[in-house]
Structures are given as structure tokens and as C-alpha cells.
Short mmCIF file of C-alpha atoms in Angstrom, two decimals:
data_model
loop_
_atom_site.label_atom_id
_atom_site.label_comp_id
_atom_site.label_asym_id
_atom_site.label_seq_id
_atom_site.Cartn_x
_atom_site.Cartn_y
_atom_site.Cartn_z
CA ALA A 1166 -14.51 47.96 27.82
CA ALA A 1167 -10.84 47.29 28.39
CA VAL A 1168 -8.55 45.85 25.76
CA LEU A 1169 -7.79 42.30 26.90
CA ALA A 1170 -6.03 40.87 23.89
CA PHE A 1171 -4.48 41.85 20.62
CA CYS A 1172 -4.42 39.37 17.75
CA ARG A 1173 -3.72 39.18 14.05
CA VAL A 1174 -6.61 37.39 12.35
CA GLY A 1175 -5.54 35.00 9.61
CA TRP A 1176 -1.99 34.62 10.89
CA GLY A 1177 -0.58 31.36 9.61
CA MET A 1178 -3.43 30.47 7.22
CA GLY A 1179 -2.01 28.45 4.35
CA ASP A 1180 -1.72 24.83 3.28
CA PHE A 1181 -2.16 23.51 6.79
CA ALA A 1182 -4.74 23.70 9.58
CA TRP A 1183 -5.15 22.07 12.97
CA ASP A 1184 -7.96 19.54 13.27
CA MET A 1185 -10.85 20.43 15.58
CA ASP A 1186 -9.67 18.22 18.46
CA THR A 1187 -6.22 19.82 18.39
CA LEU A 1188 -7.74 23.30 18.28
CA ALA A 1189 -9.77 22.39 21.36
CA GLU A 1190 -6.62 21.13 23.07
CA ARG A 1191 -4.36 24.07 22.19
CA GLY A 1192 -6.82 26.95 22.25
CA GLU A 1193 -6.14 28.97 25.41
CA VAL A 1194 -8.82 31.54 24.62
CA VAL A 1195 -11.83 30.34 22.60
CA VAL A 1196 -14.57 32.90 21.96
CA GLU A 1197 -17.38 33.96 19.66
CA GLY A 1198 -17.34 37.67 18.90
CA GLU A 1199 -18.62 40.54 16.78
CA ILE A 1200 -16.76 43.36 15.05
CA THR A 1201 -17.96 46.76 16.29
CA GLY A 1202 -15.73 49.13 14.31
CA ASN A 1203 -12.25 50.54 13.83
CA VAL A 1204 -10.17 51.52 16.84
CA GLU A 1205 -9.01 55.14 17.10
CA ASN A 1206 -9.66 55.66 13.39
CA ARG A 1207 -6.84 53.27 12.51
CA ALA A 1208 -7.40 51.11 9.44
CA ASP A 1209 -5.36 48.20 10.82
CA LEU A 1210 -7.04 47.91 14.23
CA LEU A 1211 -10.55 46.53 14.67
CA ASN A 1212 -12.58 46.29 17.85
CA MET A 1213 -14.30 42.99 18.64
CA ARG A 1214 -16.93 42.52 21.34
CA VAL A 1215 -16.99 39.09 22.98
CA LEU A 1216 -20.41 37.44 22.74
CA ARG A 1217 -19.64 33.99 24.17
CA VAL A 1218 -16.65 32.57 26.04
CA PHE A 1219 -15.89 28.86 25.69
CA ARG A 1220 -12.52 28.99 27.42
CA SER A 1221 -10.06 31.54 28.83
CA LYS A 1222 -6.71 30.37 30.17
CA GLY A 1223 -3.95 32.74 31.21
CA VAL A 1224 -6.17 35.81 30.86
CA GLU A 1225 -9.67 36.57 32.10
CA VAL A 1226 -12.08 37.09 29.23
CA ASN A 1227 -15.78 37.71 29.82
CA GLU A 1228 -18.83 38.38 27.67
CA LYS A 1229 -19.06 42.00 26.47
CA ASP A 1230 -15.29 42.50 26.92
CA SER A 1231 -13.41 43.96 23.97
CA LEU A 1232 -10.50 42.50 22.04
CA VAL A 1233 -8.48 44.49 19.53
CA ILE A 1234 -7.85 42.68 16.26
CA MET A 1235 -4.92 43.65 14.08
CA GLY A 1236 -6.19 43.39 10.52
CA LYS A 1237 -4.82 44.44 7.15
CA LEU A 1238 -7.74 46.38 5.68
CA ALA A 1239 -10.19 48.93 7.02
CA ILE A 1240 -13.80 47.97 7.63
CA GLY A 1241 -15.83 47.87 4.46
CA GLN A 1242 -12.90 47.15 2.13
CA GLU A 1243 -13.07 43.96 0.11
CA ALA A 1244 -10.35 41.39 -0.50
CA GLU A 1245 -10.81 38.39 -2.76
CA ASP A 1246 -8.98 35.13 -2.97
CA PRO A 1247 -8.39 33.41 -6.35
CA ARG A 1248 -11.83 31.75 -6.15
CA GLY A 1249 -13.58 35.10 -5.82
CA GLN A 1250 -14.46 34.69 -2.16
CA ARG A 1251 -13.91 37.46 0.34
CA ARG A 1252 -10.89 36.83 2.51
CA TRP A 1253 -12.72 37.77 5.65
CA TRP A 1254 -9.63 37.86 7.84
CA GLU A 1255 -8.35 40.83 5.80
CA GLY A 1256 -11.66 42.60 5.24
CA LEU A 1257 -13.82 42.20 8.34
CA ARG A 1258 -16.83 44.52 8.51
CA ALA A 1259 -18.84 45.96 11.36
CA LYS A 1260 -21.31 43.39 12.74
CA ASP A 1261 -19.34 40.47 11.26
CA ARG A 1262 -19.48 37.64 13.79
CA PHE A 1263 -17.02 34.78 14.08
CA PHE A 1264 -15.44 32.13 16.30
CA VAL A 1265 -11.72 32.21 17.03
CA PHE A 1266 -9.26 29.92 18.87
CA LEU A 1267 -6.32 31.87 20.31
CA GLU A 1268 -3.00 31.01 21.92
CA LYS A 1269 -0.55 33.37 23.58
CA GLU A 1270 1.93 34.82 21.10
CA THR A 1271 5.66 34.73 21.81
CA ARG A 1272 7.19 35.51 18.38
CA PRO A 1273 9.17 38.79 18.49
CA GLU A 1274 8.15 39.77 14.94
CA VAL A 1275 4.49 39.74 15.99
CA LEU A 1276 4.97 41.29 19.42
CA GLU A 1277 6.82 44.22 17.86
CA GLY A 1278 3.63 45.74 16.45
CA ALA A 1279 1.53 45.42 19.59
CA PRO A 1280 0.70 48.34 21.94
CA LYS A 1281 2.85 48.37 25.07
CA GLY A 1282 1.45 46.52 28.04
CA VAL A 1283 -1.04 44.50 26.00
CA ALA A 1284 -0.83 40.70 25.87
CA VAL A 1285 -0.82 39.30 22.35
CA TRP A 1286 -3.00 36.31 21.50
CA CYS A 1287 -2.97 34.97 17.92
CA PRO A 1288 -5.35 32.57 16.16
CA LEU A 1289 -4.27 28.98 15.78
CA MET A 1290 -3.92 27.76 12.22
CA GLY A 1291 -7.40 26.97 10.93
CA GLY A 1292 -8.95 28.21 14.17
CA GLU A 1293 -11.15 30.93 12.63
CA TRP A 1294 -14.71 30.70 11.33
CA LEU A 1295 -17.03 33.38 10.01
CA GLU A 1296 -20.76 33.34 10.77
CA SER A 1297 -23.08 34.02 7.87
CA GLY A 1298 -26.86 33.70 7.81
CA GLY A 1299 -26.92 31.72 11.04
CA LYS A 1300 -24.42 29.20 9.62
CA VAL A 1301 -20.69 28.80 10.32
CA LEU A 1302 -18.36 28.83 7.32
CA VAL A 1303 -15.64 26.34 8.19
CA TYR A 1304 -12.53 27.83 6.67
CA GLY A 1305 -10.57 24.63 7.26
CA GLU A 1306 -12.26 23.43 4.05
CA ALA A 1307 -10.28 26.10 2.19
CA VAL A 1308 -7.02 24.40 3.15
CA ARG A 1309 -5.35 23.02 0.02
CA THR A 1310 -5.99 19.35 0.68
CA ASP A 1311 -5.77 18.80 -3.07
CA LEU A 1312 -1.98 18.92 -2.68
CA PHE A 1313 -2.05 15.76 -0.61
CA GLY A 1314 -5.27 13.88 -1.32
CA PRO A 1315 -6.71 11.16 0.94
CA ALA A 1316 -4.53 8.64 2.72
CA PRO A 1317 -4.29 5.17 1.09
CA GLY A 1318 -7.48 3.26 1.76
CA GLU A 1319 -9.17 6.27 3.34
CA LYS A 1320 -12.88 6.77 2.77
CA VAL A 1321 -13.44 10.50 2.43
CA GLU A 1322 -16.99 11.48 3.24
CA PRO A 1323 -18.73 14.14 1.12
CA PRO A 1324 -18.78 17.61 2.71
CA LYS A 1325 -21.54 18.11 5.23
CA PRO A 1326 -23.73 21.23 5.24
CA GLU A 1327 -22.32 24.10 7.27
CA PRO A 1328 -23.36 23.76 10.92
CA THR A 1329 -25.62 26.31 12.57
CA VAL A 1330 -24.02 28.60 15.12
CA GLU A 1331 -25.47 26.54 17.98
CA GLU A 1332 -24.40 23.23 16.41
CA PHE A 1333 -20.89 24.54 16.00
CA GLY A 1334 -20.80 25.70 19.62
CA LYS A 1335 -21.74 22.16 20.69
CA GLN A 1336 -18.95 20.74 18.49
CA ILE A 1337 -16.43 22.91 20.32
CA GLU A 1338 -17.68 21.80 23.74
CA GLN A 1339 -17.71 18.14 22.66
CA SER A 1340 -14.11 18.46 21.45
CA PHE A 1341 -13.04 19.85 24.83
CA THR A 1342 -14.54 16.78 26.52
CA HIS A 1343 -13.25 14.33 23.91
CA VAL A 1344 -9.65 15.58 24.03
CA GLU A 1345 -9.60 15.52 27.83
CA LYS A 1346 -10.72 11.87 27.80
CA LEU A 1347 -8.34 10.95 24.97
CA ASN A 1348 -5.34 12.40 26.83
CA ALA A 1349 -6.32 10.54 29.99
CA ASP A 1350 -6.69 7.26 28.06
CA ILE A 1351 -3.28 7.70 26.40
CA LYS A 1352 -1.66 8.40 29.77
CA LYS A 1353 -3.22 5.26 31.30
CA ALA A 1354 -2.18 3.07 28.35
CA VAL A 1355 1.41 4.37 28.51
CA ALA A 1356 1.56 3.80 32.29
CA ARG A 1357 0.42 0.19 31.75
CA LYS A 1358 2.69 -0.14 28.70
CA ASP A 1359 -0.41 -1.35 26.89
CA SER A 1360 0.64 -1.24 23.26
CA GLN A 1361 -2.48 -3.04 22.06
CA GLU A 1362 -4.69 -0.36 23.61
CA LEU A 1363 -2.75 2.34 21.73
CA VAL A 1364 -3.12 0.38 18.47
CA ALA A 1365 -6.87 0.15 19.12
CA MET A 1366 -6.98 3.91 19.74
CA LEU A 1367 -5.20 4.52 16.43
CA ARG A 1368 -7.72 2.29 14.69
CA ASP A 1369 -10.57 4.25 16.31
CA ARG A 1370 -9.19 7.49 14.84
CA THR A 1371 -9.86 6.15 11.35
CA GLN A 1372 -13.58 6.31 12.16
CA VAL A 1373 -13.46 10.08 12.75
CA PRO A 1374 -14.95 11.58 9.55
CA ARG A 1375 -12.63 13.90 7.65
CA SER A 1376 -15.33 16.59 7.71
CA THR A 1377 -14.96 16.87 11.50
CA LEU A 1378 -11.20 17.22 11.19
CA ASN A 1379 -11.58 20.74 9.79
CA GLY A 1380 -10.23 19.80 6.36
CA SER A 1381 -6.81 19.17 7.91
CA THR A 1382 -4.40 16.99 5.96
CA ARG A 1383 -3.39 15.17 9.17
CA ASP A 1384 -5.02 14.03 12.35
CA GLN A 1385 -2.70 15.46 15.01
CA GLN A 1386 -4.43 13.44 17.74
CA ALA A 1387 -3.50 10.26 15.86
CA ASP A 1388 0.09 11.54 15.74
CA LYS A 1389 0.03 11.94 19.52
CA ILE A 1390 -1.15 8.35 20.00
CA ALA A 1391 1.45 7.13 17.51
CA GLU A 1392 4.30 8.87 19.32
CA SER A 1393 3.32 7.15 22.56
CA LEU A 1394 3.17 3.80 20.74
CA ALA A 1395 6.61 4.40 19.20
CA ASP A 1396 8.14 5.10 22.62
CA LEU A 1397 7.16 1.61 23.83
CA HIS A 1398 9.15 -0.12 21.02
CA ASP A 1399 6.76 -3.09 20.97
CA PHE A 1400 7.61 -4.36 17.49
CA ASP A 1401 4.67 -6.73 17.16
CA ALA A 1402 2.23 -3.94 18.04
CA LEU A 1403 4.03 -1.53 15.69
CA SER A 1404 3.80 -4.17 12.97
CA GLU A 1405 0.05 -4.44 13.56
CA ALA A 1406 -0.31 -0.66 13.28
CA LEU A 1407 1.34 -0.75 9.85
CA TRP A 1408 -1.78 -2.33 8.39
CA ILE A 1409 -4.37 0.06 9.78
CA LYS A 1410 -6.14 1.49 6.75
CA GLY A 1411 -7.43 5.03 6.53
CA LEU A 1412 -5.09 6.80 8.96
CA SER A 1413 -5.04 10.55 8.26
CA GLY A 1414 -1.83 11.00 10.21
CA GLY A 1415 -0.53 8.80 12.98
CA TRP A 1416 2.42 7.37 11.05
CA ARG A 1417 4.92 8.58 13.62
CA PHE A 1418 4.75 5.17 15.25
CA VAL A 1419 7.35 3.98 12.69
CA PHE A 1420 9.97 5.83 14.76
CA GLY A 1421 9.55 2.94 17.18
CA PHE A 1422 11.45 0.79 14.67
CA ALA A 1423 14.37 3.27 14.47
CA THR A 1424 16.72 1.21 16.66
CA PRO A 1425 19.12 -1.62 15.75
CA ALA A 1426 16.65 -4.16 17.18
CA GLY A 1427 13.73 -2.52 15.35
CA ARG A 1428 15.56 -2.49 12.02
CA ASN A 1429 16.56 -6.12 12.49
CA TYR A 1430 12.91 -7.00 13.19
CA LEU A 1431 11.82 -5.34 9.95
CA MET A 1432 14.65 -6.86 7.93
CA THR A 1433 13.66 -10.35 9.16
CA LYS A 1434 10.15 -9.71 7.83
CA ILE A 1435 11.43 -8.31 4.53
CA GLU A 1436 13.79 -11.25 4.00
CA ASP A 1437 11.07 -13.83 4.71
CA ASP A 1438 10.08 -15.08 1.23
CA LYS A 1439 7.01 -16.76 2.75
CA GLN A 1440 5.58 -13.30 3.47
CA ASP A 1441 3.14 -11.76 1.02
CA ALA A 1442 4.98 -9.39 -1.36
CA ALA A 1443 2.77 -6.43 -0.44
CA LYS A 1444 3.54 -6.93 3.24
CA ARG A 1445 7.26 -7.18 2.58
CA LEU A 1446 7.08 -3.82 0.80
CA GLY A 1447 5.07 -2.39 3.72
CA TYR A 1448 7.82 -3.39 6.13
CA LEU A 1449 10.38 -1.91 3.75
CA ARG A 1450 8.64 1.49 3.85
CA ALA A 1451 8.84 1.46 7.66
CA LEU A 1452 12.65 1.19 7.64
CA MET A 1453 14.44 4.26 8.94
CA GLY A 1454 18.19 4.72 8.80
CA ASP A 1455 20.93 2.15 9.19
CA ASP A 1456 23.67 1.09 11.58
CA ASP A 1457 26.60 -1.32 11.43
CA GLU A 1458 24.84 -3.70 13.83
CA SER A 1459 21.66 -4.38 11.85
CA LYS A 1460 23.42 -4.00 8.46
CA VAL A 1461 20.27 -2.85 6.66
CA LEU A 1462 21.86 -1.66 3.41
CA SER A 1463 24.10 -4.67 2.82
CA ARG A 1464 21.25 -7.08 3.62
CA LEU A 1465 18.96 -5.23 1.20
CA ALA A 1466 21.67 -5.32 -1.48
CA ARG A 1467 22.06 -9.10 -1.11
CA LEU A 1468 18.29 -9.56 -1.13
CA ALA A 1469 17.93 -7.49 -4.32
CA HIS A 1470 20.50 -9.76 -5.96
CA VAL A 1471 18.66 -12.92 -4.84
CA GLN A 1472 15.28 -11.48 -5.87
CA ALA A 1473 16.48 -10.27 -9.28
CA LYS A 1474 13.81 -12.30 -11.10
CA ASN A 1475 11.08 -10.73 -8.95
CA ARG A 1476 11.37 -7.46 -10.82
CA GLU A 1477 8.84 -5.35 -8.86
CA PHE A 1478 10.24 -6.35 -5.49
CA CYS A 1479 13.83 -6.05 -6.69
CA PHE A 1480 13.25 -2.53 -8.08
CA ALA A 1481 11.61 -1.48 -4.80
CA LEU A 1482 14.67 -2.69 -2.90
CA LEU A 1483 17.03 -0.87 -5.24
CA ALA A 1484 14.97 2.32 -5.02
CA PHE A 1485 15.12 2.17 -1.24
CA LEU A 1486 18.87 1.58 -1.40
CA GLY A 1487 19.24 4.67 -3.58
CA ASN A 1488 17.36 6.79 -1.08
CA GLY A 1489 18.67 4.99 2.00
CA ALA A 1490 22.31 5.47 1.10
CA GLY A 1491 21.67 9.21 0.79
CA ARG A 1492 19.85 9.37 4.14
CA ASN A 1493 22.49 7.29 5.83
CA SER A 1494 24.82 10.19 6.57
CA SER A 1495 22.26 11.80 8.88
CA TYR A 1496 22.32 8.76 11.19
CA GLY A 1497 26.04 8.04 11.28
CA GLY A 1498 27.62 4.83 12.48
CA ALA A 1499 26.93 2.85 9.33
CA GLU A 1500 29.91 3.70 7.16
CA LYS A 1501 31.10 0.11 6.99
CA ASP A 1502 27.66 -1.20 6.02
CA THR A 1503 27.30 1.47 3.34
CA GLU A 1504 30.63 0.43 1.87
CA SER A 1505 29.66 -3.22 2.05
CA ALA A 1506 26.36 -2.58 0.25
CA MET A 1507 28.10 -0.63 -2.50
CA THR A 1508 30.58 -3.50 -2.99
CA ILE A 1509 27.75 -6.05 -3.30
CA LEU A 1510 25.91 -3.89 -5.84
CA HIS A 1511 29.09 -3.18 -7.81
CA ASP A 1512 30.02 -6.88 -8.04
CA TRP A 1513 26.45 -7.69 -9.11
CA TYR A 1514 26.60 -5.01 -11.79
CA GLU A 1515 29.94 -6.26 -13.07
CA LYS A 1516 28.66 -9.84 -13.39
CA THR A 1517 25.45 -8.69 -15.08
CA THR A 1518 27.18 -6.53 -17.68
CA ASP A 1519 29.71 -9.26 -18.46
#
């Protein structure tokens, strides 16, 4: 069979993986295959026979076609990760079967090693699963989620048993359908400028179990919804989204506050002493940047002075000022407000130490 694609298995595996819905959205070639042996006696090239085609965009891939996989070890050699498990992407053997999500490769450093005239398709991050004993080993669970832990308020479900090959195939097909509908719903909500619908969609993403998100540390689909919500700059809807518990991603909506009007909206909430303290701190965390119109830093400096007896709230304001003043240079246009804030804090310090 002809060589249709050339990919490096395991490229990009590390502390990050796409969630299943994003793999279904980005995967241009999605197949189940089987390793049949080395190619031309080369240790770094393996031949894979396609057993099932879920999708093929940009290149025609059919069952029984062959793909050449660029590996790092010859068939039969073992490689172990620190936990003693075989790193299958470096030590695939004949008859090993697996699923892989591919996208067309454009990076020169990868294309350099490919045979001339052959299109290069590389696995998406986390888009590789090995079949073993009729079950699918979801390698997204090997992603180092321990570095990040669950989101605040998130209920992390215990790991589910590995799906059977057929169950996993159905998950892929369901993700194709789900992402297509999700994209259509986002487009409709944006066209109607329906911020509340986007907030509801974000809330719905919290009900997607972590186990179906491939062990990813973020839900990229939630990020996509959040970006659309941010672009509408509906501050009341953005404020409502702040209090959605259990989001594994999706916090990009706070960019919707990154305007003078948005910062002023947040500062009004933060300055309102009738607001619950926890909510005032929540609004504080959503602040991004400063400008001489909204005067974020000087207003925070004055508020810290007024709230000096409320030690927890005061310290939170001062901590933000410490970080905010450093970030300020990347936004520009707030030199006067930075100077004003420093003057307020200096005068306060002088009076306190006297």
C-alpha cells in the first residue's frame, strides 16, 4: 500500500493534553491502526496499517492503507518512564494497535526529516491511545495534572475503567457530533449577542466529567465559549460568570473587563462596602491592567488606606497593587495613575511610621 502520511508518534507529549472535544475538533485525520513492522530495515520508521477511519480531511485515507510512523526505537525494544510503564510511543511493537488524532505538520524542524514528496501529519497533544487486551489505555491520564490540581470548587470524579475499543470509538464519534453542535450554538449566541446563553453554556461545561476531558488541565471548549463572551463586553453577564464553580478552563472571559469601562465596573464593585468581602476579592482578581481614565491603582491605594482595619481585605489590595504596578508597564497609558498611587501609599506609610 502507498505511504499516505508520515508522523512522529508522541510529539508534544508533556504536561499538557487536548481534551477529547478539542481533539475531535482539530483532528484532521483520525484513525485506528496496527503496527506491521519496520520500514526498509530502518529502526526509526515503522509501518502502520489503517484498520478504521473516523475522519480524513486534506488527504484521502482508507482502511488497509499504510502510514509510516517516525519512531525513536526499533520494534521490540523497550522504553520505560519513571513509573516503570512502557513508553509505547518510543517502543511500538508489531501488532500493537492504537488510535491516533493527526493534524498536518508545518514546522520546518519536523518536515526536515521527512521523505521528499510525503505529507507530514503529526499527533495532536494527548491524541494517542494504545489498545491492550480489548481496552483502550487513555494516555491523557498520564498528563501531570498533579502540578495544577482541580479548579476551586471542582468535583473531580474517580477514574473510570478503561473503555473497550468499541466504546472508545463511540466516544470519538459522539465528540464529533457534540463539537459540531457546540460551535453552531456559540455562533448563534454571538450573532444574537446573547450573553446569558454563553454564560449558560459555560455553566454546562462544569457538568462534563473530568474523566471525559482526557486528563487535560483545561477545558479548551470552555475557553472558546469564554472568548466569545469576553468579546461582547456585557459586564453584568461577565460578573455572573465569575461565580460559576467548577470551571476547568473558561476563565478567558475576564478579558471582557480589560477596557476602561470594564475596569471602572469592577472597581465600583470592589469599592462597594455593602458587598460581601469574598465577592469584592473575586472582582479584584478579575482586574486586568490600568489606564489613566479608570485610575485603578490610585483607587485601590485609597481603598487600602480606608480599609486598613480590615486586615485581610487590605492585604489583598496591597498584594494586587504590588503585582499590578509591575504589570502596568505592559499596558501603557497609566503613568500618571501609577505615580498617583505611589504618592498615596508613600504618604500613608509616612503617617503610619510617625
